[in-house]
PDB file of C-alpha atoms (C1' of nucleotides) in Angstrom:
ATOM      1  CA  MET L   1      10.803  -5.712  -1.007  1.00  0.00           C
ATOM      2  CA  LYS L   2      11.568  -8.904  -2.745  1.00  0.00           C
ATOM      3  CA  ASN L   3       9.012 -11.651  -3.243  1.00  0.00           C
ATOM      4  CA  ARG L   4       8.752 -15.326  -4.322  1.00  0.00           C
ATOM      5  CA  LEU L   5       5.710 -14.783  -6.631  1.00  0.00           C
ATOM      6  CA  LYS L   6       7.461 -16.016  -9.823  1.00  0.00           C
ATOM      7  CA  VAL L   7       8.512 -19.228  -8.193  1.00  0.00           C
ATOM      8  CA  LEU L   8       5.108 -19.919  -6.546  1.00  0.00           C
ATOM      9  CA  ARG L   9       3.557 -19.288  -9.937  1.00  0.00           C
ATOM     10  CA  ALA L  10       5.976 -21.517 -11.707  1.00  0.00           C
ATOM     11  CA  GLU L  11       5.192 -24.269  -9.165  1.00  0.00           C
ATOM     12  CA  ARG L  12       1.684 -24.208 -10.289  1.00  0.00           C
ATOM     13  CA  ASP L  13       2.317 -23.510 -13.951  1.00  0.00           C
ATOM     14  CA  TRP L  14       0.342 -20.391 -14.132  1.00  0.00           C
ATOM     15  CA  SER L  15       0.799 -17.515 -16.421  1.00  0.00           C
ATOM     16  CA  GLN L  16       0.932 -13.925 -15.099  1.00  0.00           C
ATOM     17  CA  ALA L  17      -2.481 -13.487 -16.713  1.00  0.00           C
ATOM     18  CA  GLU L  18      -3.961 -16.533 -14.983  1.00  0.00           C
ATOM     19  CA  LEU L  19      -2.471 -15.349 -11.583  1.00  0.00           C
ATOM     20  CA  ALA L  20      -3.917 -11.938 -12.170  1.00  0.00           C
ATOM     21  CA  GLY L  21      -7.288 -13.468 -12.817  1.00  0.00           C
ATOM     22  CA  ARG L  22      -7.264 -15.369  -9.679  1.00  0.00           C
ATOM     23  CA  LEU L  23      -6.197 -12.219  -7.659  1.00  0.00           C
ATOM     24  CA  ASP L  24      -8.604 -10.018  -9.468  1.00  0.00           C
ATOM     25  CA  VAL L  25      -6.053  -7.540 -10.682  1.00  0.00           C
ATOM     26  CA  SER L  26      -4.572  -6.602 -13.984  1.00  0.00           C
ATOM     27  CA  ARG L  27      -1.802  -8.630 -15.573  1.00  0.00           C
ATOM     28  CA  GLN L  28       0.375  -5.590 -15.475  1.00  0.00           C
ATOM     29  CA  ALA L  29      -0.142  -5.336 -11.717  1.00  0.00           C
ATOM     30  CA  VAL L  30       1.165  -8.867 -11.373  1.00  0.00           C
ATOM     31  CA  ASN L  31       4.127  -8.161 -13.695  1.00  0.00           C
ATOM     32  CA  ALA L  32       5.060  -5.067 -11.819  1.00  0.00           C
ATOM     33  CA  ILE L  33       5.012  -6.773  -8.537  1.00  0.00           C
ATOM     34  CA  GLU L  34       7.031  -9.664  -9.845  1.00  0.00           C
ATOM     35  CA  THR L  35       9.703  -7.580 -11.423  1.00  0.00           C
ATOM     36  CA  GLY L  36       9.992  -5.438  -8.270  1.00  0.00           C
ATOM     37  CA  LYS L  37       8.619  -2.283  -9.742  1.00  0.00           C
ATOM     38  CA  HIS L  38       6.192  -1.680  -6.984  1.00  0.00           C
ATOM     39  CA  ASP L  39       4.972  -3.341  -3.832  1.00  0.00           C
ATOM     40  CA  PRO L  40       1.326  -4.778  -3.551  1.00  0.00           C
ATOM     41  CA  SER L  41      -1.083  -2.914  -1.172  1.00  0.00           C
ATOM     42  CA  LEU L  42      -1.831  -4.769   2.158  1.00  0.00           C
ATOM     43  CA  PRO L  43      -5.152  -6.137   0.925  1.00  0.00           C
ATOM     44  CA  LEU L  44      -3.615  -7.549  -2.239  1.00  0.00           C
ATOM     45  CA  ALA L  45      -0.807  -8.987  -0.130  1.00  0.00           C
ATOM     46  CA  PHE L  46      -3.453 -10.793   1.851  1.00  0.00           C
ATOM     47  CA  ARG L  47      -5.179 -12.169  -1.251  1.00  0.00           C
ATOM     48  CA  ILE L  48      -1.798 -13.369  -2.534  1.00  0.00           C
ATOM     49  CA  ALA L  49      -0.992 -15.133   0.691  1.00  0.00           C
ATOM     50  CA  ARG L  50      -4.489 -16.711   0.963  1.00  0.00           C
ATOM     51  CA  LEU L  51      -4.276 -17.841  -2.640  1.00  0.00           C
ATOM     52  CA  PHE L  52      -1.009 -19.623  -2.030  1.00  0.00           C
ATOM     53  CA  GLY L  53      -1.831 -20.813   1.541  1.00  0.00           C
ATOM     54  CA  LEU L  54       1.179 -19.034   2.953  1.00  0.00           C
ATOM     55  CA  ARG L  55       1.915 -16.211   5.337  1.00  0.00           C
ATOM     56  CA  ILE L  56       2.634 -12.774   3.928  1.00  0.00           C
ATOM     57  CA  GLU L  57       6.161 -13.097   5.475  1.00  0.00           C
ATOM     58  CA  ASP L  58       6.789 -16.359   3.571  1.00  0.00           C
ATOM     59  CA  ILE L  59       6.180 -14.630   0.210  1.00  0.00           C
ATOM     60  CA  PHE L  60       7.373 -11.101   0.663  1.00  0.00           C
ATOM     61  CA  ILE L  61      10.875 -10.252   2.106  1.00  0.00           C
ATOM     62  CA  ASP L  62      11.181  -6.933   3.690  1.00  0.00           C
ATOM     63  CA  ASP L  63      14.716  -5.840   2.738  1.00  0.00           C
ATOM     64  CA  GLY L  64      14.318  -2.762   4.883  1.00  0.00           C
ATOM     65  CA  ASP L  65      15.331  -0.392   2.196  1.00  0.00           C
ATOM     66  CA  THR L  66      12.756   2.013   3.501  1.00  0.00           C
ATOM     67  CA  PRO L  67      14.845   3.751   6.265  1.00  0.00           C
TER      68      PRO L  67
ATOM     69  CA  MET Z   1      -9.181  -4.302   7.185  1.00  0.00           C
ATOM     70  CA  LYS Z   2      -9.276  -4.131  10.938  1.00  0.00           C
ATOM     71  CA  ASN Z   3      -6.174  -4.008  13.211  1.00  0.00           C
ATOM     72  CA  ARG Z   4      -5.064  -4.406  16.879  1.00  0.00           C
ATOM     73  CA  LEU Z   5      -2.840  -1.378  16.908  1.00  0.00           C
ATOM     74  CA  LYS Z   6      -4.714   0.586  19.434  1.00  0.00           C
ATOM     75  CA  VAL Z   7      -4.520  -2.535  21.933  1.00  0.00           C
ATOM     76  CA  LEU Z   8      -0.914  -3.246  21.252  1.00  0.00           C
ATOM     77  CA  ARG Z   9      -0.144   0.410  21.785  1.00  0.00           C
ATOM     78  CA  ALA Z  10      -2.074   0.480  25.109  1.00  0.00           C
ATOM     79  CA  GLU Z  11      -0.260  -2.646  26.290  1.00  0.00           C
ATOM     80  CA  ARG Z  12       2.914  -0.548  26.001  1.00  0.00           C
ATOM     81  CA  ASP Z  13       1.412   2.751  27.135  1.00  0.00           C
ATOM     82  CA  TRP Z  14       2.532   4.461  24.111  1.00  0.00           C
ATOM     83  CA  SER Z  15       0.812   7.673  22.609  1.00  0.00           C
ATOM     84  CA  GLN Z  16       0.040   7.706  18.916  1.00  0.00           C
ATOM     85  CA  ALA Z  17       2.856  10.230  18.673  1.00  0.00           C
ATOM     86  CA  GLU Z  18       5.288   7.891  20.250  1.00  0.00           C
ATOM     87  CA  LEU Z  19       4.313   4.991  18.002  1.00  0.00           C
ATOM     88  CA  ALA Z  20       4.560   7.257  15.201  1.00  0.00           C
ATOM     89  CA  GLY Z  21       8.018   8.119  16.018  1.00  0.00           C
ATOM     90  CA  ARG Z  22       9.077   4.517  16.469  1.00  0.00           C
ATOM     91  CA  LEU Z  23       7.480   3.747  12.971  1.00  0.00           C
ATOM     92  CA  ASP Z  24       9.072   6.831  11.418  1.00  0.00           C
ATOM     93  CA  VAL Z  25       5.697   8.083  10.062  1.00  0.00           C
ATOM     94  CA  SER Z  26       3.557  10.968  10.923  1.00  0.00           C
ATOM     95  CA  ARG Z  27       1.125  10.952  13.950  1.00  0.00           C
ATOM     96  CA  GLN Z  28      -1.821  11.417  11.612  1.00  0.00           C
ATOM     97  CA  ALA Z  29      -0.845   8.371   9.661  1.00  0.00           C
ATOM     98  CA  VAL Z  30      -1.056   6.227  12.884  1.00  0.00           C
ATOM     99  CA  ASN Z  31      -4.363   7.776  13.740  1.00  0.00           C
ATOM    100  CA  ALA Z  32      -5.709   7.183  10.296  1.00  0.00           C
ATOM    101  CA  ILE Z  33      -4.742   3.500  10.427  1.00  0.00           C
ATOM    102  CA  GLU Z  34      -6.171   3.059  13.954  1.00  0.00           C
ATOM    103  CA  THR Z  35      -9.382   4.658  13.189  1.00  0.00           C
ATOM    104  CA  GLY Z  36      -9.684   2.638   9.950  1.00  0.00           C
ATOM    105  CA  LYS Z  37      -9.442   5.509   7.539  1.00  0.00           C
ATOM    106  CA  HIS Z  38      -6.891   3.676   5.435  1.00  0.00           C
ATOM    107  CA  ASP Z  39      -4.644   0.665   5.266  1.00  0.00           C
ATOM    108  CA  PRO Z  40      -0.931   0.850   5.705  1.00  0.00           C
ATOM    109  CA  SER Z  41       1.438   0.153   2.856  1.00  0.00           C
ATOM    110  CA  LEU Z  42       3.052  -3.333   2.921  1.00  0.00           C
ATOM    111  CA  PRO Z  43       6.365  -1.927   3.926  1.00  0.00           C
ATOM    112  CA  LEU Z  44       4.854   0.025   6.881  1.00  0.00           C
ATOM    113  CA  ALA Z  45       2.846  -3.083   7.834  1.00  0.00           C
ATOM    114  CA  PHE Z  46       6.203  -4.909   8.088  1.00  0.00           C
ATOM    115  CA  ARG Z  47       7.671  -2.236  10.217  1.00  0.00           C
ATOM    116  CA  ILE Z  48       4.714  -2.389  12.554  1.00  0.00           C
ATOM    117  CA  ALA Z  49       4.874  -6.192  12.821  1.00  0.00           C
ATOM    118  CA  ARG Z  50       8.688  -6.096  13.425  1.00  0.00           C
ATOM    119  CA  LEU Z  51       8.199  -3.478  16.140  1.00  0.00           C
ATOM    120  CA  PHE Z  52       5.682  -5.509  17.967  1.00  0.00           C
ATOM    121  CA  GLY Z  53       7.367  -8.783  17.401  1.00  0.00           C
ATOM    122  CA  LEU Z  54       4.323 -10.287  15.723  1.00  0.00           C
ATOM    123  CA  ARG Z  55       3.339 -11.452  12.284  1.00  0.00           C
ATOM    124  CA  ILE Z  56       1.300  -9.211  10.018  1.00  0.00           C
ATOM    125  CA  GLU Z  57      -1.618 -11.551  10.091  1.00  0.00           C
ATOM    126  CA  ASP Z  58      -1.646 -11.317  13.950  1.00  0.00           C
ATOM    127  CA  ILE Z  59      -2.083  -7.622  13.759  1.00  0.00           C
ATOM    128  CA  PHE Z  60      -4.193  -6.901  10.724  1.00  0.00           C
ATOM    129  CA  ILE Z  61      -7.384  -8.753   9.960  1.00  0.00           C
ATOM    130  CA  ASP Z  62      -8.297  -8.971   6.362  1.00  0.00           C
ATOM    131  CA  ASP Z  63     -12.167  -8.709   6.524  1.00  0.00           C
ATOM    132  CA  GLY Z  64     -12.342  -9.344   2.692  1.00  0.00           C
ATOM    133  CA  ASP Z  65     -14.257  -6.263   1.906  1.00  0.00           C
ATOM    134  CA  THR Z  66     -12.197  -5.911  -1.145  1.00  0.00           C
ATOM    135  CA  PRO Z  67     -14.039  -8.271  -3.618  1.00  0.00           C
TER     136      PRO Z  67
ATOM    137  C1'  DT M   1      -7.602  28.488  36.315  1.00  0.00           C
ATOM    138  C1'  DG M   2      -4.254  27.960  33.235  1.00  0.00           C
ATOM    139  C1'  DA M   3      -0.697  25.062  30.856  1.00  0.00           C
ATOM    140  C1'  DC M   4       0.151  20.777  28.884  1.00  0.00           C
ATOM    141  C1'  DT M   5      -0.796  16.236  26.609  1.00  0.00           C
ATOM    142  C1'  DA M   6      -3.491  13.013  23.787  1.00  0.00           C
ATOM    143  C1'  DT M   7      -6.650  12.344  20.383  1.00  0.00           C
ATOM    144  C1'  DG M   8      -9.387  13.401  16.357  1.00  0.00           C
ATOM    145  C1'  DT M   9     -10.128  15.854  12.053  1.00  0.00           C
ATOM    146  C1'  DC M  10      -9.517  19.017   8.015  1.00  0.00           C
ATOM    147  C1'  DA M  11      -6.994  20.906   3.808  1.00  0.00           C
ATOM    148  C1'  DA M  12      -3.741  20.818   0.103  1.00  0.00           C
ATOM    149  C1'  DG M  13      -0.173  18.432  -1.974  1.00  0.00           C
ATOM    150  C1'  DC M  14       3.088  14.498  -3.589  1.00  0.00           C
ATOM    151  C1'  DG M  15       4.146   9.911  -5.196  1.00  0.00           C
ATOM    152  C1'  DC M  16       2.799   5.313  -5.782  1.00  0.00           C
ATOM    153  C1'  DA M  17      -0.488   1.328  -6.599  1.00  0.00           C
ATOM    154  C1'  DC M  18      -3.493   0.043  -9.970  1.00  0.00           C
ATOM    155  C1'  DC M  19      -6.342   0.683 -14.247  1.00  0.00           C
ATOM    156  C1'  DT M  20      -6.987   0.241 -19.633  1.00  0.00           C
ATOM    157  C1'  DG M  21      -5.104   0.022 -24.011  1.00  0.00           C
ATOM    158  C1'  DA M  22      -1.466  -0.711 -27.034  1.00  0.00           C
ATOM    159  C1'  DC M  23       2.873  -2.382 -28.787  1.00  0.00           C
ATOM    160  C1'  DA M  24       7.519  -5.141 -29.086  1.00  0.00           C
ATOM    161  C1'  DT M  25       9.949  -9.123 -27.815  1.00  0.00           C
ATOM    162  C1'  DT M  26      10.662 -13.750 -26.152  1.00  0.00           C
ATOM    163  C1'  DT M  27       9.185 -18.372 -25.571  1.00  0.00           C
ATOM    164  C1'  DT M  28       6.580 -22.262 -26.861  1.00  0.00           C
ATOM    165  C1'  DG M  29       4.238 -25.774 -29.815  1.00  0.00           C
ATOM    166  C1'  DT M  30       2.861 -27.764 -34.245  1.00  0.00           C
TER     167       DT M  30
ATOM    168  C1'  DA F   1       9.235 -21.652 -40.171  1.00  0.00           C
ATOM    169  C1'  DC F   2       5.073 -19.958 -38.507  1.00  0.00           C
ATOM    170  C1'  DA F   3       1.294 -18.866 -35.208  1.00  0.00           C
ATOM    171  C1'  DA F   4       0.074 -18.486 -30.699  1.00  0.00           C
ATOM    172  C1'  DA F   5       1.077 -17.509 -26.023  1.00  0.00           C
ATOM    173  C1'  DA F   6       3.601 -15.242 -22.571  1.00  0.00           C
ATOM    174  C1'  DT F   7       6.254 -11.564 -20.936  1.00  0.00           C
ATOM    175  C1'  DG F   8       7.891  -6.895 -20.670  1.00  0.00           C
ATOM    176  C1'  DT F   9       7.058  -2.163 -21.185  1.00  0.00           C
ATOM    177  C1'  DC F  10       5.038   2.409 -22.246  1.00  0.00           C
ATOM    178  C1'  DA F  11       1.475   6.276 -21.759  1.00  0.00           C
ATOM    179  C1'  DG F  12      -2.282   8.516 -19.440  1.00  0.00           C
ATOM    180  C1'  DG F  13      -5.485   8.441 -15.870  1.00  0.00           C
ATOM    181  C1'  DT F  14      -7.701   7.463 -10.953  1.00  0.00           C
ATOM    182  C1'  DG F  15      -7.562   6.901  -6.024  1.00  0.00           C
ATOM    183  C1'  DC F  16      -5.177   6.192  -1.893  1.00  0.00           C
ATOM    184  C1'  DG F  17      -1.258   6.364   1.567  1.00  0.00           C
ATOM    185  C1'  DC F  18       1.385   9.653   3.644  1.00  0.00           C
ATOM    186  C1'  DT F  19       3.152  14.366   4.505  1.00  0.00           C
ATOM    187  C1'  DT F  20       2.979  19.183   6.855  1.00  0.00           C
ATOM    188  C1'  DG F  21       0.475  22.517   9.250  1.00  0.00           C
ATOM    189  C1'  DA F  22      -3.354  23.915  11.680  1.00  0.00           C
ATOM    190  C1'  DC F  23      -7.390  23.684  14.810  1.00  0.00           C
ATOM    191  C1'  DA F  24     -10.946  21.662  18.215  1.00  0.00           C
ATOM    192  C1'  DT F  25     -11.935  18.913  22.118  1.00  0.00           C
ATOM    193  C1'  DA F  26     -11.192  16.296  26.271  1.00  0.00           C
ATOM    194  C1'  DG F  27      -8.286  14.952  30.213  1.00  0.00           C
ATOM    195  C1'  DT F  28      -4.602  15.749  33.644  1.00  0.00           C
ATOM    196  C1'  DC F  29      -2.054  18.423  36.766  1.00  0.00           C
ATOM    197  C1'  DA F  30       0.197  22.403  39.278  1.00  0.00           C
TER     198       DA F  30
END
DNA sequence: TGACTATGTCAAGCGCACCTGACATTTTGT
DNA sequence: ACAAAATGTCAGGTGCGCTTGACATAGTCA
């Protein structure tokens, strides 16, 4: 599962800490998602999509590596 | 987080077991999601959306009870 | 009536999502 | 060059998503 978080964050010139604050999660959680260490929960994915005004499918790319 | 799984399943006349098979998860996992006991992971949400040919936002409704 | 299907639910266990706190490294700005 | 900010990462802990296996209940059908 890839994602465009880093780009969307850069477009707004936000730090990982600032994004974390807006999403109400820890900075480490944002970092782990950006660096592909784990996928967000569905509720967090909804918060992310709402924050950026996009659909979940426009931010997260299911690479289907879950056979 | 509410969802329309039960309706979508009924439209296709699938049992929970059959849906579980198509999603490659356990029947109990499908039941727990339908009955609101827990939310699916993001990868599973993608599989569900792809199976029904819909967007995640068209199946799962974020009621924002995660402040 | 008795077999079969569908649904709901419980228990125990595993792995991941997320947490706090801490530290090292890289980048930025004066 | 130096300080501050940003990023990456580790350790230890909590809770949830999902598993297998089992059982109870209700509905359908020969």
